[in-house]
Amino acid sequence: FACRDMGPVQIQERCELQKIRPAKPSTKVMSGEALSRRNVWEPSVFYGLGIEKFFFAGHEIEIRESLDSYGALVWPGALALCQYLENNHLQMNLQDKAVLEIGAGTGLVSVVACLQGAWVTATDLPDILSNLNFNLTRNTRRRCLYTPQVTELTWGQNLERTLPSSILRYDYVLAADVVYLHKCLDELLLTMKHFCRPGTTLLWANKMRFQSDLQFIKLFKDTFTTTLLAEIPQYDVRIYQATYKE
């Protein structure tokens, strides 16, 4: 989650975000959405202490999580996007495609893209990169044609210097649950615009939690040519496709 506005969060703050009562750390490690995933995606999701196990693209994927920050958890949008890529891998063929993930977090979406044959660059804030790199290496080594790259990226800052759009062109830009209660929505949209050039397809999956999320959708639609690819009403998750608007 590449926004410097967000720092480490405590369990109390996480519970407030999910609008649930705080649970004692000793009795419930994962609360709110992170736990409710089990009902959405079984049997693709299995649970272990400190490690989440998923099954996508013909492989078991082990993701190390933590409550230390938003970027160290797998959120519903990431699961929805992984499932969409799995279900539509023939129509949305990532084989040999250049793929960029912004706000990669735990790296689950990037791992799935790698396993589907993409050349992936996963980006996030400096404090997220260690766990992101760990999860990518753990799940792609000796499994993938291309070695995924991990790069520091802060939304809206030094974009052309870090990943110049004049040199680098991505076939797909992926983003999952990058819109939530933070102050970097303008910077996020600027980052999306920077990377979504002619010929690029942007896939954005998000759980809709706050009024600001709906406001961002309006700006998103004004900025890009958009299509609502999928919607899961009972979990308030939407997946959008966007392309460059002349």
mmCIF file of C-alpha atoms in Angstrom:
data_model
loop_
_atom_site.group_PDB
_atom_site.id
_atom_site.type_symbol
_atom_site.label_atom_id
_atom_site.label_comp_id
_atom_site.label_asym_id
_atom_site.label_seq_id
_atom_site.Cartn_x
_atom_site.Cartn_y
_atom_site.Cartn_z
ATOM 1 C CA PHE A 1 0.000 0.000 0.000
ATOM 2 C CA ALA A 2 2.210 2.726 -1.368
ATOM 3 C CA CYS A 3 1.083 5.773 0.556
ATOM 4 C CA ARG A 4 3.342 7.353 3.147
ATOM 5 C CA ASP A 5 0.283 8.623 4.988
ATOM 6 C CA MET A 6 -0.126 5.131 6.481
ATOM 7 C CA GLY A 7 2.179 3.837 9.182
ATOM 8 C CA PRO A 8 2.016 0.712 11.369
ATOM 9 C CA VAL A 9 -1.474 0.086 12.692
ATOM 10 C CA GLN A 10 -2.554 -1.523 15.898
ATOM 11 C CA ILE A 11 -5.334 -4.059 16.289
ATOM 12 C CA GLN A 12 -7.674 -1.386 17.679
ATOM 13 C CA GLU A 13 -7.265 0.741 14.535
ATOM 14 C CA ARG A 14 -7.712 -2.257 12.233
ATOM 15 C CA CYS A 15 -10.948 -3.183 13.988
ATOM 16 C CA GLU A 16 -12.208 0.394 13.679
ATOM 17 C CA LEU A 17 -11.550 0.269 9.931
ATOM 18 C CA GLN A 18 -13.603 -2.909 9.634
ATOM 19 C CA LYS A 19 -16.351 -1.544 11.948
ATOM 20 C CA ILE A 20 -16.127 -4.474 14.342
ATOM 21 C CA ARG A 21 -15.390 -4.668 18.030
ATOM 22 C CA PRO A 22 -11.735 -5.161 18.891
ATOM 23 C CA ALA A 23 -10.713 -8.712 19.718
ATOM 24 C CA LYS A 24 -8.013 -9.719 22.144
ATOM 25 C CA PRO A 25 -4.778 -10.565 20.297
ATOM 26 C CA SER A 26 -4.441 -13.795 22.269
ATOM 27 C CA THR A 27 -7.825 -15.092 21.158
ATOM 28 C CA LYS A 28 -8.186 -13.840 17.589
ATOM 29 C CA VAL A 29 -5.167 -13.172 15.398
ATOM 30 C CA MET A 30 -7.040 -12.215 12.265
ATOM 31 C CA SER A 31 -10.256 -10.203 12.565
ATOM 32 C CA GLY A 32 -12.826 -8.680 10.256
ATOM 33 C CA GLU A 33 -12.255 -9.065 6.544
ATOM 34 C CA ALA A 34 -9.063 -11.064 6.782
ATOM 35 C CA LEU A 35 -11.007 -13.831 8.517
ATOM 36 C CA SER A 36 -14.179 -13.565 6.426
ATOM 37 C CA ARG A 37 -12.206 -14.514 3.283
ATOM 38 C CA ARG A 38 -12.562 -18.108 4.375
ATOM 39 C CA ASN A 39 -16.240 -18.086 3.468
ATOM 40 C CA VAL A 40 -15.685 -16.452 0.088
ATOM 41 C CA TRP A 41 -12.993 -18.505 -1.560
ATOM 42 C CA GLU A 42 -12.974 -21.981 -0.019
ATOM 43 C CA PRO A 43 -11.600 -24.439 -0.961
ATOM 44 C CA SER A 44 -8.836 -22.262 -2.444
ATOM 45 C CA VAL A 45 -7.893 -20.811 0.957
ATOM 46 C CA PHE A 46 -6.433 -22.725 3.891
ATOM 47 C CA TYR A 47 -5.267 -21.397 7.244
ATOM 48 C CA GLY A 48 -2.055 -21.775 9.217
ATOM 49 C CA LEU A 49 -0.398 -19.928 12.069
ATOM 50 C CA GLY A 50 1.301 -16.854 10.595
ATOM 51 C CA ILE A 51 1.098 -18.242 7.056
ATOM 52 C CA GLU A 52 -1.879 -18.119 4.685
ATOM 53 C CA LYS A 53 -2.054 -20.865 2.085
ATOM 54 C CA PHE A 54 -3.809 -20.363 -1.231
ATOM 55 C CA PHE A 55 -4.147 -22.406 -4.395
ATOM 56 C CA PHE A 56 -4.024 -20.556 -7.704
ATOM 57 C CA ALA A 57 -2.530 -21.270 -11.134
ATOM 58 C CA GLY A 58 -1.999 -24.921 -10.247
ATOM 59 C CA HIS A 59 0.233 -24.198 -7.261
ATOM 60 C CA GLU A 60 -0.046 -23.914 -3.516
ATOM 61 C CA ILE A 61 0.991 -20.408 -2.516
ATOM 62 C CA GLU A 62 2.221 -19.604 0.990
ATOM 63 C CA ILE A 63 1.938 -15.974 2.059
ATOM 64 C CA ARG A 64 3.484 -14.645 5.262
ATOM 65 C CA GLU A 65 1.218 -12.083 6.907
ATOM 66 C CA SER A 66 1.405 -9.719 9.873
ATOM 67 C CA LEU A 67 -0.831 -7.237 11.675
ATOM 68 C CA ASP A 68 2.023 -4.710 11.654
ATOM 69 C CA SER A 69 0.642 -2.768 8.697
ATOM 70 C CA TYR A 70 -2.114 -2.774 6.093
ATOM 71 C CA GLY A 71 0.422 -3.878 3.507
ATOM 72 C CA ALA A 72 1.236 -7.073 5.399
ATOM 73 C CA LEU A 73 -2.253 -8.572 5.047
ATOM 74 C CA VAL A 74 -4.104 -10.140 2.132
ATOM 75 C CA TRP A 75 -7.329 -8.199 1.567
ATOM 76 C CA PRO A 76 -10.553 -9.175 -0.238
ATOM 77 C CA GLY A 77 -9.691 -7.237 -3.392
ATOM 78 C CA ALA A 78 -6.480 -9.220 -3.843
ATOM 79 C CA LEU A 79 -8.328 -12.518 -3.527
ATOM 80 C CA ALA A 80 -11.004 -11.352 -5.940
ATOM 81 C CA LEU A 81 -8.418 -10.276 -8.512
ATOM 82 C CA CYS A 82 -6.501 -13.560 -8.185
ATOM 83 C CA GLN A 83 -9.699 -15.522 -8.651
ATOM 84 C CA TYR A 84 -10.619 -13.392 -11.674
ATOM 85 C CA LEU A 85 -7.220 -13.980 -13.273
ATOM 86 C CA GLU A 86 -7.588 -17.685 -12.581
ATOM 87 C CA ASN A 87 -11.078 -17.916 -14.038
ATOM 88 C CA ASN A 88 -10.242 -15.829 -17.115
ATOM 89 C CA HIS A 89 -6.669 -16.877 -17.859
ATOM 90 C CA LEU A 90 -7.500 -17.822 -21.442
ATOM 91 C CA GLN A 91 -9.126 -14.491 -22.300
ATOM 92 C CA MET A 92 -6.624 -12.469 -20.251
ATOM 93 C CA ASN A 93 -3.427 -14.289 -21.132
ATOM 94 C CA LEU A 94 -0.490 -13.031 -19.057
ATOM 95 C CA GLN A 95 2.082 -15.317 -20.706
ATOM 96 C CA ASP A 96 5.180 -13.249 -21.588
ATOM 97 C CA LYS A 97 3.390 -10.025 -20.680
ATOM 98 C CA ALA A 98 4.990 -7.155 -18.755
ATOM 99 C CA VAL A 99 2.961 -6.666 -15.582
ATOM 100 C CA LEU A 100 3.271 -3.999 -12.898
ATOM 101 C CA GLU A 101 1.541 -4.204 -9.528
ATOM 102 C CA ILE A 102 1.154 -1.017 -7.502
ATOM 103 C CA GLY A 103 0.605 -1.305 -3.758
ATOM 104 C CA ALA A 104 1.554 -4.977 -3.970
ATOM 105 C CA GLY A 105 1.438 -5.579 -0.212
ATOM 106 C CA THR A 106 2.006 -9.263 0.512
ATOM 107 C CA GLY A 107 2.575 -9.977 -3.180
ATOM 108 C CA LEU A 108 -0.171 -12.549 -3.675
ATOM 109 C CA VAL A 109 -1.465 -10.967 -6.891
ATOM 110 C CA SER A 110 2.077 -10.644 -8.254
ATOM 111 C CA VAL A 111 2.777 -14.285 -7.420
ATOM 112 C CA VAL A 112 -0.307 -15.405 -9.345
ATOM 113 C CA ALA A 113 0.682 -13.241 -12.324
ATOM 114 C CA CYS A 114 4.190 -14.768 -12.251
ATOM 115 C CA LEU A 115 2.779 -18.278 -12.134
ATOM 116 C CA GLN A 116 0.690 -17.417 -15.193
ATOM 117 C CA GLY A 117 3.847 -16.581 -17.112
ATOM 118 C CA ALA A 118 4.132 -12.817 -16.712
ATOM 119 C CA TRP A 119 7.260 -10.733 -16.252
ATOM 120 C CA VAL A 120 6.282 -8.944 -13.038
ATOM 121 C CA THR A 121 7.445 -5.842 -11.216
ATOM 122 C CA ALA A 122 5.890 -5.539 -7.747
ATOM 123 C CA THR A 123 6.020 -2.154 -6.016
ATOM 124 C CA ASP A 124 5.277 -0.764 -2.579
ATOM 125 C CA LEU A 125 6.708 1.341 0.252
ATOM 126 C CA PRO A 126 10.157 0.612 1.717
ATOM 127 C CA ASP A 127 8.833 -0.956 4.928
ATOM 128 C CA ILE A 128 6.712 -3.411 2.927
ATOM 129 C CA LEU A 129 9.425 -4.590 0.542
ATOM 130 C CA SER A 130 11.135 -7.131 2.803
ATOM 131 C CA ASN A 131 8.013 -9.231 3.315
ATOM 132 C CA LEU A 132 6.933 -8.662 -0.289
ATOM 133 C CA ASN A 133 10.259 -9.930 -1.581
ATOM 134 C CA PHE A 134 10.152 -12.882 0.818
ATOM 135 C CA ASN A 135 6.727 -13.991 -0.417
ATOM 136 C CA LEU A 136 7.591 -13.520 -4.088
ATOM 137 C CA THR A 137 10.846 -15.456 -3.820
ATOM 138 C CA ARG A 138 9.308 -18.212 -1.768
ATOM 139 C CA ASN A 139 6.510 -18.850 -4.235
ATOM 140 C CA THR A 140 8.140 -18.258 -7.635
ATOM 141 C CA ARG A 141 11.656 -19.695 -7.376
ATOM 142 C CA ARG A 142 12.068 -22.602 -9.805
ATOM 143 C CA ARG A 143 8.393 -22.272 -10.730
ATOM 144 C CA CYS A 144 8.390 -19.331 -13.131
ATOM 145 C CA LEU A 145 10.023 -18.431 -16.412
ATOM 146 C CA TYR A 146 10.749 -14.880 -15.235
ATOM 147 C CA THR A 147 12.164 -13.746 -11.913
ATOM 148 C CA PRO A 148 9.868 -11.075 -10.413
ATOM 149 C CA GLN A 149 11.337 -7.676 -9.602
ATOM 150 C CA VAL A 150 10.598 -5.740 -6.405
ATOM 151 C CA THR A 151 10.849 -1.957 -6.519
ATOM 152 C CA GLU A 152 10.190 0.816 -4.029
ATOM 153 C CA LEU A 153 7.444 3.144 -5.188
ATOM 154 C CA THR A 154 5.548 5.887 -3.387
ATOM 155 C CA TRP A 155 2.411 7.001 -5.191
ATOM 156 C CA GLY A 156 2.805 10.326 -6.919
ATOM 157 C CA GLN A 157 6.499 10.729 -6.086
ATOM 158 C CA ASN A 158 9.430 10.485 -8.491
ATOM 159 C CA LEU A 159 7.434 8.270 -10.850
ATOM 160 C CA GLU A 160 9.350 9.100 -14.001
ATOM 161 C CA ARG A 161 12.680 8.708 -12.258
ATOM 162 C CA THR A 162 11.763 5.403 -10.585
ATOM 163 C CA LEU A 163 9.910 3.698 -13.441
ATOM 164 C CA PRO A 164 9.997 6.005 -16.488
ATOM 165 C CA SER A 165 6.966 5.618 -18.714
ATOM 166 C CA SER A 166 9.049 6.938 -21.596
ATOM 167 C CA ILE A 167 11.136 3.747 -21.438
ATOM 168 C CA LEU A 168 9.028 1.123 -19.704
ATOM 169 C CA ARG A 169 5.719 -0.038 -21.113
ATOM 170 C CA TYR A 170 3.488 -2.445 -19.234
ATOM 171 C CA ASP A 171 0.859 -4.631 -20.803
ATOM 172 C CA TYR A 172 -1.024 -4.815 -17.508
ATOM 173 C CA VAL A 173 -1.096 -2.733 -14.345
ATOM 174 C CA LEU A 174 -2.657 -4.522 -11.370
ATOM 175 C CA ALA A 175 -4.020 -2.925 -8.203
ATOM 176 C CA ALA A 176 -5.938 -4.579 -5.371
ATOM 177 C CA ASP A 177 -7.515 -2.816 -2.380
ATOM 178 C CA VAL A 178 -5.411 0.282 -2.888
ATOM 179 C CA VAL A 179 -8.394 2.522 -2.126
ATOM 180 C CA TYR A 180 -9.268 2.771 1.551
ATOM 181 C CA LEU A 181 -9.270 5.455 4.243
ATOM 182 C CA HIS A 182 -6.043 7.305 3.451
ATOM 183 C CA LYS A 183 -5.036 10.751 2.203
ATOM 184 C CA CYS A 184 -3.200 9.678 -0.951
ATOM 185 C CA LEU A 185 -6.064 9.137 -3.376
ATOM 186 C CA ASP A 186 -4.964 11.978 -5.654
ATOM 187 C CA GLU A 187 -1.443 10.544 -5.712
ATOM 188 C CA LEU A 188 -2.838 7.080 -6.427
ATOM 189 C CA LEU A 189 -4.804 8.337 -9.430
ATOM 190 C CA LEU A 190 -1.728 10.202 -10.679
ATOM 191 C CA THR A 191 0.273 6.978 -10.405
ATOM 192 C CA MET A 192 -2.358 5.012 -12.299
ATOM 193 C CA LYS A 193 -2.330 7.648 -15.061
ATOM 194 C CA HIS A 194 1.466 7.535 -15.243
ATOM 195 C CA PHE A 195 1.563 3.807 -15.925
ATOM 196 C CA CYS A 196 -1.674 3.292 -17.868
ATOM 197 C CA ARG A 197 -0.478 4.364 -21.292
ATOM 198 C CA PRO A 198 -1.934 3.512 -24.731
ATOM 199 C CA GLY A 199 -1.863 -0.273 -25.030
ATOM 200 C CA THR A 200 -1.909 -0.863 -21.263
ATOM 201 C CA THR A 201 -4.790 -2.537 -19.423
ATOM 202 C CA LEU A 202 -5.322 -1.574 -15.797
ATOM 203 C CA LEU A 203 -7.125 -4.067 -13.548
ATOM 204 C CA TRP A 204 -8.292 -2.667 -10.211
ATOM 205 C CA ALA A 205 -10.118 -4.732 -7.577
ATOM 206 C CA ASN A 206 -11.395 -3.171 -4.368
ATOM 207 C CA LYS A 207 -13.775 -3.640 -1.509
ATOM 208 C CA MET A 208 -16.017 -0.588 -1.227
ATOM 209 C CA ARG A 209 -15.959 0.549 2.390
ATOM 210 C CA PHE A 210 -16.306 4.328 2.562
ATOM 211 C CA GLN A 211 -17.948 7.211 0.758
ATOM 212 C CA SER A 212 -14.500 8.320 -0.395
ATOM 213 C CA ASP A 213 -14.192 5.033 -2.297
ATOM 214 C CA LEU A 214 -17.231 5.930 -4.399
ATOM 215 C CA GLN A 215 -15.840 9.405 -4.988
ATOM 216 C CA PHE A 216 -12.619 7.851 -6.227
ATOM 217 C CA ILE A 217 -14.569 5.630 -8.631
ATOM 218 C CA LYS A 218 -16.096 8.737 -10.216
ATOM 219 C CA LEU A 219 -12.636 10.263 -10.740
ATOM 220 C CA PHE A 220 -11.384 6.907 -12.005
ATOM 221 C CA LYS A 221 -14.154 6.747 -14.607
ATOM 222 C CA ASP A 222 -13.530 10.344 -15.662
ATOM 223 C CA THR A 223 -9.828 9.594 -16.158
ATOM 224 C CA PHE A 224 -9.953 6.248 -17.985
ATOM 225 C CA THR A 225 -12.168 4.266 -20.317
ATOM 226 C CA THR A 226 -13.580 1.795 -17.806
ATOM 227 C CA THR A 227 -15.541 -1.451 -17.670
ATOM 228 C CA LEU A 228 -16.946 -3.144 -14.586
ATOM 229 C CA LEU A 229 -15.675 -6.697 -15.064
ATOM 230 C CA ALA A 230 -17.086 -8.342 -11.969
ATOM 231 C CA GLU A 231 -18.981 -7.535 -8.811
ATOM 232 C CA ILE A 232 -19.478 -9.516 -5.615
ATOM 233 C CA PRO A 233 -22.352 -7.636 -3.920
ATOM 234 C CA GLN A 234 -22.392 -9.610 -0.688
ATOM 235 C CA TYR A 235 -18.779 -8.602 -0.059
ATOM 236 C CA ASP A 236 -18.906 -5.162 -1.712
ATOM 237 C CA VAL A 237 -16.010 -6.071 -4.026
ATOM 238 C CA ARG A 238 -15.757 -4.741 -7.568
ATOM 239 C CA ILE A 239 -13.218 -5.372 -10.313
ATOM 240 C CA TYR A 240 -12.714 -2.691 -12.955
ATOM 241 C CA GLN A 241 -10.807 -2.709 -16.216
ATOM 242 C CA ALA A 242 -9.416 0.594 -17.433
ATOM 243 C CA THR A 243 -7.569 1.757 -20.514
ATOM 244 C CA TYR A 244 -6.028 5.038 -21.609
ATOM 245 C CA LYS A 245 -8.514 7.746 -22.507
ATOM 246 C CA GLU A 246 -7.558 10.124 -25.311
#
